[in-house]
Short mmCIF file of C-alpha atoms and ligand atoms in Angstrom, two decimals:
data_model
loop_
_atom_site.label_atom_id
_atom_site.label_comp_id
_atom_site.label_asym_id
_atom_site.label_seq_id
_atom_site.Cartn_x
_atom_site.Cartn_y
_atom_site.Cartn_z
CA UNK M 591 89.82 -97.02 42.96
CA UNK M 592 92.08 -95.28 45.48
CA UNK M 593 90.90 -91.94 46.79
CA UNK M 594 92.33 -88.82 45.21
CA UNK M 595 94.78 -86.66 47.19
CA UNK M 596 95.32 -83.07 45.99
CA UNK M 597 98.88 -82.05 45.18
CA UNK M 598 98.98 -79.24 47.72
CA UNK M 599 97.07 -78.51 50.90
CA UNK M 600 94.31 -76.01 50.25
CA UNK M 601 93.56 -73.02 52.38
CA UNK M 602 90.48 -73.71 54.54
CA UNK M 603 87.16 -72.61 53.06
CA UNK M 604 85.60 -69.53 54.65
CA UNK M 605 83.69 -70.44 57.78
CA UNK M 606 85.52 -73.75 58.03
CA UNK M 607 83.18 -75.43 55.49
CA UNK M 608 84.60 -78.69 54.10
CA UNK M 609 86.47 -78.60 50.79
CA UNK M 610 85.22 -81.33 48.42
CA UNK M 611 88.11 -83.15 46.77
CA UNK M 612 87.69 -84.35 43.19
CA UNK M 613 90.36 -85.35 40.69
CA UNK M 614 88.78 -83.34 37.85
CA UNK M 615 86.16 -80.63 38.07
CA UNK M 616 84.29 -79.91 34.83
CA UNK M 617 82.69 -76.47 34.72
CA UNK M 618 79.49 -76.59 32.65
CA UNK M 619 77.09 -79.44 31.96
CA UNK M 620 76.29 -78.82 28.30
CA UNK M 621 77.30 -81.24 25.56
CA UNK M 622 81.03 -80.41 25.97
CA UNK M 623 81.12 -80.99 29.73
CA UNK M 624 79.00 -84.14 29.54
CA UNK M 625 81.11 -85.68 26.78
CA UNK M 626 84.28 -85.01 28.78
CA UNK M 627 82.73 -86.61 31.88
CA UNK M 628 81.75 -89.60 29.77
CA UNK M 629 85.33 -90.25 28.65
CA UNK M 630 86.79 -89.71 32.12
CA UNK M 631 84.20 -92.06 33.66
CA UNK M 632 84.94 -94.55 30.88
CA UNK M 633 88.62 -94.49 31.91
CA UNK M 634 87.65 -94.96 35.55
CA UNK M 635 88.74 -91.47 36.59
CA UNK M 636 87.13 -89.39 39.28
CA UNK M 637 85.30 -86.32 37.94
CA UNK M 638 82.44 -84.00 38.79
CA UNK M 639 80.43 -81.71 36.48
CA UNK M 640 79.29 -78.45 38.09
CA UNK M 641 76.35 -76.91 36.20
CA UNK M 642 74.73 -73.65 37.20
CA UNK M 643 71.34 -74.41 35.66
CA UNK M 644 68.94 -76.54 37.68
CA UNK M 645 68.34 -78.99 34.86
CA UNK M 646 70.72 -80.54 32.32
CA UNK M 647 69.76 -79.59 28.75
CA UNK M 648 67.68 -76.58 29.74
CA UNK M 649 69.67 -74.12 27.59
CA UNK M 650 68.07 -75.84 24.59
CA UNK M 651 64.56 -75.47 26.06
CA UNK M 652 65.29 -71.76 26.66
CA UNK M 653 66.09 -71.12 22.97
CA UNK M 654 63.30 -70.06 20.56
CA UNK M 655 60.34 -72.46 20.36
CA UNK M 656 60.65 -73.13 16.62
CA UNK M 657 64.39 -73.94 16.73
CA UNK M 658 65.17 -76.83 14.48
CA UNK M 659 68.78 -78.06 14.44
CA UNK M 660 70.77 -77.67 11.24
CA UNK M 661 72.43 -81.02 11.95
CA UNK M 662 70.38 -84.19 11.39
CA UNK M 663 69.75 -86.76 14.13
CA UNK M 664 72.32 -89.20 12.71
CA UNK M 665 75.20 -86.83 13.68
CA UNK M 666 73.76 -85.43 16.93
CA UNK M 667 74.81 -88.26 19.22
CA UNK M 668 77.39 -87.87 21.98
CA UNK M 669 79.85 -90.73 22.63
CA UNK M 670 78.08 -93.86 23.80
CA UNK M 671 74.45 -92.84 23.18
CA UNK M 672 73.05 -92.39 19.66
CA UNK M 673 70.53 -89.59 19.19
CA UNK M 674 67.07 -91.19 19.04
CA UNK M 675 64.66 -91.11 16.12
CA UNK M 676 64.88 -91.20 12.32
CA UNK M 677 68.47 -90.39 11.28
CA UNK M 678 67.67 -87.85 8.57
CA UNK M 679 65.28 -85.69 10.61
CA UNK M 680 66.47 -82.30 11.89
CA UNK M 681 65.36 -82.46 15.56
CA UNK M 682 64.01 -79.54 17.56
CA UNK M 683 66.17 -77.74 20.13
CA UNK M 684 63.90 -79.15 22.86
CA UNK M 685 64.58 -82.71 21.67
CA UNK M 686 68.31 -82.08 22.02
CA UNK M 687 67.70 -80.72 25.54
CA UNK M 688 65.84 -83.93 26.44
CA UNK M 689 68.62 -86.02 24.94
CA UNK M 690 71.28 -84.20 27.00
CA UNK M 691 69.24 -84.76 30.14
CA UNK M 692 69.06 -88.48 29.36
CA UNK M 693 72.80 -88.50 28.64
CA UNK M 694 73.47 -86.80 31.98
CA UNK M 695 71.52 -89.63 33.60
CA UNK M 696 74.09 -92.13 32.29
CA UNK M 697 76.83 -90.36 34.27
CA UNK M 698 75.48 -91.42 37.63
CA UNK M 699 76.29 -89.07 40.49
CA UNK M 700 78.96 -87.20 38.56
CA UNK M 701 76.83 -84.07 38.06
CA UNK M 702 75.82 -81.33 40.48
CA UNK M 703 73.20 -78.95 39.06
CA UNK M 704 72.33 -75.53 40.48
CA UNK M 705 76.00 -74.86 41.30
CA UNK M 706 77.68 -71.82 39.77
CA UNK M 707 81.47 -71.73 39.65
CA UNK M 708 82.56 -68.27 40.74
CA UNK M 709 86.34 -68.59 40.72
CA UNK M 710 89.02 -71.08 39.64
CA UNK M 711 92.34 -70.49 41.44
CA UNK M 712 95.46 -72.14 40.07
CA UNK M 713 97.51 -72.97 43.17
CA UNK M 714 101.23 -72.14 43.04
CA UNK M 715 102.30 -75.73 43.65
CA UNK M 716 99.78 -77.21 41.19
CA UNK M 717 96.11 -78.14 41.36
CA UNK M 718 93.16 -75.80 41.71
CA UNK M 719 90.86 -74.34 44.30
CA UNK M 720 87.34 -73.90 42.91
CA UNK M 721 84.98 -71.51 44.64
CA UNK M 722 81.26 -71.98 43.92
CA UNK M 723 78.05 -70.56 45.29
CA UNK M 724 77.58 -73.90 47.06
CA UNK M 725 80.94 -74.60 48.66
CA UNK M 726 84.55 -75.12 47.61
CA UNK M 727 86.26 -77.88 45.68
CA UNK M 728 89.88 -78.95 45.29
CA UNK M 729 90.92 -80.57 42.01
CA UNK M 730 94.03 -81.66 40.21
CA UNK M 731 92.45 -80.71 36.85
CA UNK M 732 89.77 -78.28 35.73
CA UNK M 733 87.97 -78.51 32.40
CA UNK M 734 86.19 -75.33 31.32
CA UNK M 735 83.17 -76.27 29.19
CA UNK M 736 81.03 -73.18 29.60
CA UNK M 737 80.15 -72.70 25.92
CA UNK M 738 80.17 -69.59 23.76
CA UNK M 739 76.88 -68.02 24.79
CA UNK M 740 77.75 -66.41 28.13
CA UNK M 741 76.70 -62.81 27.48
CA UNK M 742 74.26 -61.66 24.75
CA UNK M 743 75.82 -59.00 22.51
CA UNK M 744 73.66 -56.01 21.52
CA UNK M 745 75.13 -53.02 19.62
CA UNK M 746 75.15 -49.59 21.30
CA UNK M 747 72.64 -48.27 18.76
CA UNK M 748 69.92 -50.21 20.62
CA UNK M 749 69.92 -47.48 23.28
CA UNK M 750 69.16 -44.81 20.66
CA UNK M 751 66.00 -46.44 19.32
CA UNK M 752 62.52 -45.18 20.17
CA UNK M 753 61.36 -46.84 23.42
CA UNK M 754 58.10 -47.76 21.61
CA UNK M 755 60.02 -50.23 19.41
CA UNK M 756 60.04 -53.73 20.88
CA UNK M 757 63.63 -54.93 21.02
CA UNK M 758 64.61 -58.50 21.82
CA UNK M 759 67.94 -60.29 21.65
CA UNK M 760 67.61 -63.75 20.09
CA UNK M 761 68.24 -65.23 23.57
CA UNK M 762 65.03 -63.51 24.79
CA UNK M 763 62.90 -64.39 21.79
CA UNK M 764 60.61 -67.38 22.13
CA UNK M 765 57.94 -66.92 19.44
CA UNK M 766 56.17 -64.37 17.24
CA UNK M 767 53.52 -63.71 19.90
CA UNK M 768 56.13 -61.46 21.57
CA UNK M 769 56.17 -59.10 18.55
CA UNK M 770 54.18 -55.87 18.31
CA UNK M 771 51.94 -55.51 15.24
CA UNK M 772 53.93 -54.00 12.36
CA UNK M 773 57.24 -54.47 10.56
CA UNK M 774 60.26 -56.29 11.96
CA UNK M 775 63.96 -55.62 11.51
CA UNK M 776 66.15 -58.65 12.21
CA UNK M 777 69.79 -57.64 12.72
CA UNK M 778 72.40 -60.32 12.02
CA UNK M 779 72.12 -62.72 9.10
CA UNK M 780 73.49 -65.88 10.72
CA UNK M 781 71.49 -69.01 11.52
CA UNK M 782 69.29 -67.46 14.24
CA UNK M 783 68.70 -64.32 12.19
CA UNK M 784 67.63 -66.34 9.16
CA UNK M 785 65.31 -68.51 11.28
CA UNK M 786 63.66 -65.58 13.05
CA UNK M 787 63.25 -63.57 9.84
CA UNK M 788 61.40 -66.46 8.18
CA UNK M 789 59.27 -66.90 11.29
CA UNK M 790 58.38 -63.18 11.43
CA UNK M 791 57.28 -63.16 7.78
CA UNK M 792 55.27 -66.32 8.39
CA UNK M 793 53.47 -64.54 11.23
CA UNK M 794 52.42 -61.76 8.84
CA UNK M 795 55.09 -59.11 9.59
CA UNK M 796 56.90 -57.30 6.81
CA UNK M 797 60.49 -58.21 7.66
CA UNK M 798 63.97 -56.92 6.86
CA UNK M 799 67.11 -58.92 7.52
CA UNK M 800 70.18 -56.73 7.87
CA UNK M 801 73.78 -57.91 7.83
CA UNK M 802 76.42 -59.51 5.72
CA UNK M 803 75.43 -62.90 4.34
CA UNK M 804 77.75 -65.43 6.06
CA UNK M 805 77.85 -67.84 3.10
CA UNK M 806 76.00 -71.12 2.82
CA UNK M 807 76.53 -74.78 2.08
CA UNK M 808 75.79 -75.52 -1.60
CA UNK M 809 73.63 -78.33 -2.97
CA UNK M 810 70.12 -79.59 -2.48
CA UNK M 811 68.54 -80.66 0.83
CA UNK M 812 69.71 -84.28 0.40
CA UNK M 813 73.41 -83.58 -0.16
CA UNK M 814 73.84 -80.46 1.99
CA UNK M 815 73.85 -82.10 5.45
CA UNK M 816 76.29 -84.94 4.59
CA UNK M 817 78.52 -82.56 2.63
CA UNK M 818 78.59 -80.13 5.55
CA UNK M 819 79.39 -82.90 8.03
CA UNK M 820 82.25 -84.25 5.94
CA UNK M 821 83.78 -80.79 5.47
CA UNK M 822 83.27 -79.83 9.16
CA UNK M 823 85.06 -82.97 10.38
CA UNK M 824 87.65 -83.83 7.77
CA UNK M 825 88.43 -80.75 5.68
CA UNK M 826 88.15 -77.78 8.03
CA UNK M 827 90.56 -79.04 10.71
CA UNK M 828 93.76 -77.70 12.23
CA UNK M 829 95.63 -80.54 10.53
CA UNK M 830 95.77 -78.69 7.21
CA UNK M 831 96.52 -75.13 6.05
CA UNK M 832 93.02 -74.62 4.61
CA UNK M 833 91.47 -75.45 8.00
CA UNK M 834 93.91 -73.24 9.89
CA UNK M 835 93.15 -70.32 7.57
CA UNK M 836 89.41 -70.95 7.88
CA UNK M 837 89.63 -70.99 11.67
CA UNK M 838 91.47 -67.66 11.78
CA UNK M 839 88.98 -66.06 9.39
CA UNK M 840 85.85 -67.42 11.09
CA UNK M 841 87.02 -66.61 14.60
CA UNK M 842 87.99 -63.06 13.60
CA UNK M 843 84.72 -62.46 11.73
CA UNK M 844 82.62 -64.21 14.38
CA UNK M 845 80.42 -65.93 11.83
CA UNK M 846 79.91 -69.32 10.25
CA UNK M 847 77.99 -70.27 7.09
CA UNK M 848 74.30 -71.14 6.99
CA UNK M 849 73.75 -74.89 6.76
CA UNK M 850 70.06 -75.79 6.63
CA UNK M 851 68.60 -72.44 5.52
CA UNK M 852 69.73 -70.72 2.33
CA UNK M 853 69.38 -67.29 0.77
CA UNK M 854 66.82 -68.80 -1.62
CA UNK M 855 64.65 -69.81 1.37
CA UNK M 856 64.72 -66.26 2.71
CA UNK M 857 63.79 -64.87 -0.70
CA UNK M 858 61.01 -67.42 -1.20
CA UNK M 859 59.57 -66.52 2.21
CA UNK M 860 59.49 -62.83 1.24
CA UNK M 861 62.18 -61.54 3.63
CA UNK M 862 63.75 -58.25 2.48
CA UNK M 863 67.44 -59.07 2.64
CA UNK M 864 70.04 -56.33 2.79
CA UNK M 865 73.79 -56.63 3.22
CA UNK M 866 73.73 -53.19 4.86
CA UNK M 867 74.48 -53.19 8.58
CA UNK M 868 72.32 -51.50 11.19
CA UNK M 869 74.59 -48.77 12.51
CA UNK M 870 72.61 -45.77 13.78
CA UNK M 871 69.29 -44.18 14.57
CA UNK M 872 67.40 -41.30 12.96
CA UNK M 873 64.50 -39.95 15.00
CA UNK M 874 64.55 -43.17 17.04
CA UNK M 875 64.30 -45.38 13.93
CA UNK M 876 67.08 -47.79 12.95
CA UNK M 877 69.40 -46.61 10.18
CA UNK M 878 71.41 -48.88 7.91
CA UNK M 879 74.92 -48.05 6.70
CA UNK M 880 73.55 -47.41 3.18
CA UNK M 881 71.45 -44.54 4.60
CA UNK M 882 68.13 -46.43 4.68
CA UNK M 883 65.98 -45.62 7.71
CA UNK M 884 63.44 -48.30 8.59
CA UNK M 885 60.12 -47.50 10.27
CA UNK M 886 59.71 -50.74 12.20
CA UNK M 887 57.77 -51.78 15.30
CA UNK M 888 60.21 -54.53 16.32
CA UNK M 889 63.96 -55.14 16.25
CA UNK M 890 65.35 -58.63 16.83
CA UNK M 891 69.07 -58.56 17.64
CA UNK M 892 70.59 -61.78 16.31
CA UNK M 893 74.01 -60.38 16.98
CA UNK M 894 75.56 -63.22 18.92
CA UNK M 895 77.21 -63.59 22.28
CA UNK M 896 80.41 -62.91 24.16
CA UNK M 897 82.40 -65.65 25.88
CA UNK M 898 83.31 -65.02 29.51
CA UNK M 899 86.33 -66.55 31.24
CA UNK M 900 86.60 -63.94 33.99
CA UNK M 901 86.11 -66.69 36.59
CA UNK M 902 89.43 -68.24 35.49
CA UNK M 903 91.84 -65.35 35.98
CA UNK M 904 94.94 -67.30 34.89
CA UNK M 905 93.64 -68.00 31.39
CA UNK M 906 95.47 -66.21 28.57
CA UNK M 907 93.28 -65.03 25.69
CA UNK M 908 94.28 -64.36 22.08
CA UNK M 909 93.36 -61.27 20.07
CA UNK M 910 89.92 -62.72 19.24
CA UNK M 911 89.18 -63.50 22.90
CA UNK M 912 89.76 -67.27 22.66
CA UNK M 913 91.81 -69.10 25.30
CA UNK M 914 95.32 -69.89 24.10
CA UNK M 915 95.42 -73.68 24.16
CA UNK M 916 96.92 -76.65 22.42
CA UNK M 917 94.68 -79.68 22.02
CA UNK M 918 92.50 -78.19 24.75
CA UNK M 919 95.37 -77.74 27.26
CA UNK M 920 95.59 -74.12 28.41
CA UNK M 921 98.93 -72.42 27.74
CA UNK M 922 101.02 -72.02 30.87
CA UNK M 923 98.51 -73.54 33.33
CA UNK M 924 99.10 -77.29 33.73
CA UNK M 925 95.87 -79.12 34.50
CA UNK M 926 93.57 -76.49 32.98
CA UNK M 927 91.68 -77.58 29.86
CA UNK M 928 89.01 -76.31 27.49
CA UNK M 929 86.42 -78.30 25.56
CA UNK M 930 83.73 -77.05 23.17
CA UNK M 931 85.49 -73.95 21.83
CA UNK M 932 84.37 -72.78 18.42
CA UNK M 933 86.75 -74.48 15.93
CA UNK M 934 88.86 -76.00 18.72
CA UNK M 935 90.39 -78.71 16.54
CA UNK M 936 87.93 -78.67 13.63
CA UNK M 937 84.86 -76.76 12.48
CA UNK M 938 82.74 -79.49 14.13
CA UNK M 939 84.29 -78.90 17.59
CA UNK M 940 81.44 -76.74 18.90
CA UNK M 941 78.72 -78.99 17.44
CA UNK M 942 77.01 -81.70 19.43
CA UNK M 943 78.20 -84.47 17.11
CA UNK M 944 81.76 -83.12 16.90
CA UNK M 945 82.60 -82.28 20.50
CA UNK M 946 83.16 -85.91 21.55
CA UNK M 947 86.47 -86.08 19.66
CA UNK M 948 87.96 -83.06 21.49
CA UNK M 949 86.53 -84.29 24.80
CA UNK M 950 88.33 -87.61 24.29
CA UNK M 951 91.62 -85.82 23.51
CA UNK M 952 91.33 -83.80 26.74
CA UNK M 953 90.29 -86.84 28.81
CA UNK M 954 93.33 -88.73 27.47
CA UNK M 955 95.63 -85.89 28.57
CA UNK M 956 94.05 -85.88 32.01
CA UNK M 957 94.53 -89.63 32.32
CA UNK M 958 98.17 -89.27 31.27
CA UNK M 959 98.97 -86.56 33.81
CA UNK M 960 97.02 -87.93 36.78
CA UNK M 961 99.35 -89.66 39.17
CA UNK M 962 96.74 -91.79 40.87
CA UNK M 963 96.43 -95.36 39.61
CA UNK M 964 92.94 -96.30 38.48
C1 LIG G 39 70.60 -70.98 18.40
C2 LIG G 39 71.64 -72.06 18.29
C3 LIG G 39 71.44 -73.12 17.43
C4 LIG G 39 72.40 -74.15 17.34
N1 LIG G 39 72.14 -75.20 16.51
C5 LIG G 39 73.02 -76.24 16.47
C6 LIG G 39 72.76 -77.39 15.68
O1 LIG G 39 71.79 -77.44 14.93
N2 LIG G 39 73.64 -78.43 15.72
C7 LIG G 39 74.77 -78.39 16.51
O2 LIG G 39 75.50 -79.38 16.54
N3 LIG G 39 75.07 -77.28 17.23
C8 LIG G 39 74.23 -76.22 17.23
N4 LIG G 39 74.53 -75.09 17.97
C9 LIG G 39 75.90 -74.96 18.52
C10 LIG G 39 76.19 -75.72 19.80
O3 LIG G 39 75.73 -77.06 19.73
C11 LIG G 39 75.58 -75.04 21.03
O4 LIG G 39 76.10 -73.74 21.15
C12 LIG G 39 75.84 -75.80 22.33
O5 LIG G 39 74.99 -75.28 23.32
C13 LIG G 39 77.30 -75.72 22.79
O6 LIG G 39 77.47 -76.65 23.84
P1 LIG G 39 78.51 -76.40 25.04
O7 LIG G 39 78.42 -77.55 25.94
O8 LIG G 39 79.84 -76.02 24.50
O9 LIG G 39 77.96 -75.06 25.73
P2 LIG G 39 76.55 -74.83 26.44
O10 LIG G 39 75.48 -75.65 25.86
O11 LIG G 39 76.36 -73.35 26.47
O12 LIG G 39 76.82 -75.39 27.91
C14 LIG G 39 77.62 -74.70 28.82
C15 LIG G 39 77.02 -74.92 30.18
O13 LIG G 39 77.87 -74.31 31.15
C16 LIG G 39 77.06 -73.76 32.16
N5 LIG G 39 77.86 -72.72 32.82
C17 LIG G 39 78.34 -71.58 32.28
N6 LIG G 39 79.07 -70.90 33.18
C18 LIG G 39 79.06 -71.64 34.33
C19 LIG G 39 79.62 -71.47 35.61
N7 LIG G 39 80.39 -70.40 35.92
N8 LIG G 39 79.39 -72.43 36.55
C20 LIG G 39 78.64 -73.52 36.26
N9 LIG G 39 78.07 -73.73 35.05
C21 LIG G 39 78.29 -72.80 34.10
C22 LIG G 39 75.84 -73.23 31.42
O14 LIG G 39 74.71 -73.12 32.27
C23 LIG G 39 75.64 -74.30 30.35
O15 LIG G 39 74.73 -75.29 30.73
C24 LIG G 39 73.60 -74.06 18.09
C25 LIG G 39 73.81 -72.95 18.94
C26 LIG G 39 72.83 -71.96 19.04
C27 LIG G 39 73.10 -70.79 19.96
#
């Protein structure tokens, strides 16, 4: 393979440090970044994944201890490496972390961990300068694969609650041993909220779950997972009007239906479900929008995350905060790509078993635009 030459000379790095030249820099070494690196490596292209965590897969080990995936093992494989174990089992988050680490191992030296990308500069004549906390890179293409969980979102009302109430965002919650004795309010009725509410009840806490039910996949345990997977890949896609409408609605609302857990599971566990939202505080206690004031010892905020693309100043965002892109290619910035966006090309795009398809589409575009022969 001939060595890659950037399209334009780069300004020297501060202090005269060498600029590392790579054809494609991939920012983020989660499932989206790894799958993209797989396809580029498969095509013989030069690429490097920059991952700020010290260990590939560790985001999954950082999530709550009891996390069980809502997708079964049979659909959790990335391109080229099936997920291990019995196909119908719903693996733990930790098992997915281990799998990603193994997958990263198949990419040879194409990953640098412990490197945070601070800035991606689109150069006027094409190509990019990438500033990290461990030196600078020059690349013809940049793939942003930093996921959707950059900044935990907590409503302002959190600041009005009594300081004696233990408050944790779902990203800080590991297990029920972190809870104070007494009742629990879980805010946000999505997948994490449902999981943590069931866990809190199981640990002996009277538990309320506040927030609009996001819908759920119908059917019994045996049909739900295959039905979900079919719909997520083949029905809810940008190729048809139903999928395009679903994407707009889900992105605007910021929620997706429950897959493994159902309302009936919450009721059977004894969770007090309420569609009322937690909107205020009365005497330091959380107040719901139906006027109910709850005297709880703990509040678990399962209220999601914000994406953050501030390190790529040229990216244009739509009204819902998503990069404007077509097939992963950023609007108006040749050579800049995204992989792993929620509902990028289909509902399965942000899922471990669905991201490979979008990663391939982006890798193909990179191969087509790269001028270097393989
Ligand atoms: C609680 C929870 C449960 C889920 N359960 C399932 C499930 O059952 N099945 C399923 O298929 N999906 C599930 N998902 C959805 C999806 O698989 C995950 O969100 C997944 O982590 C997304 O992968 P990603 O590669 O897009 O992003 P991430 O896994 O977030 O990876 C992005 C990487 O980029 C790195 N990074 C970010 N910024 C920078 C920077 N500036 N410089 C360098 N590195 C950077 C981060 O450290 C991170 O490692 C779940 C998500 C959550 C939150």
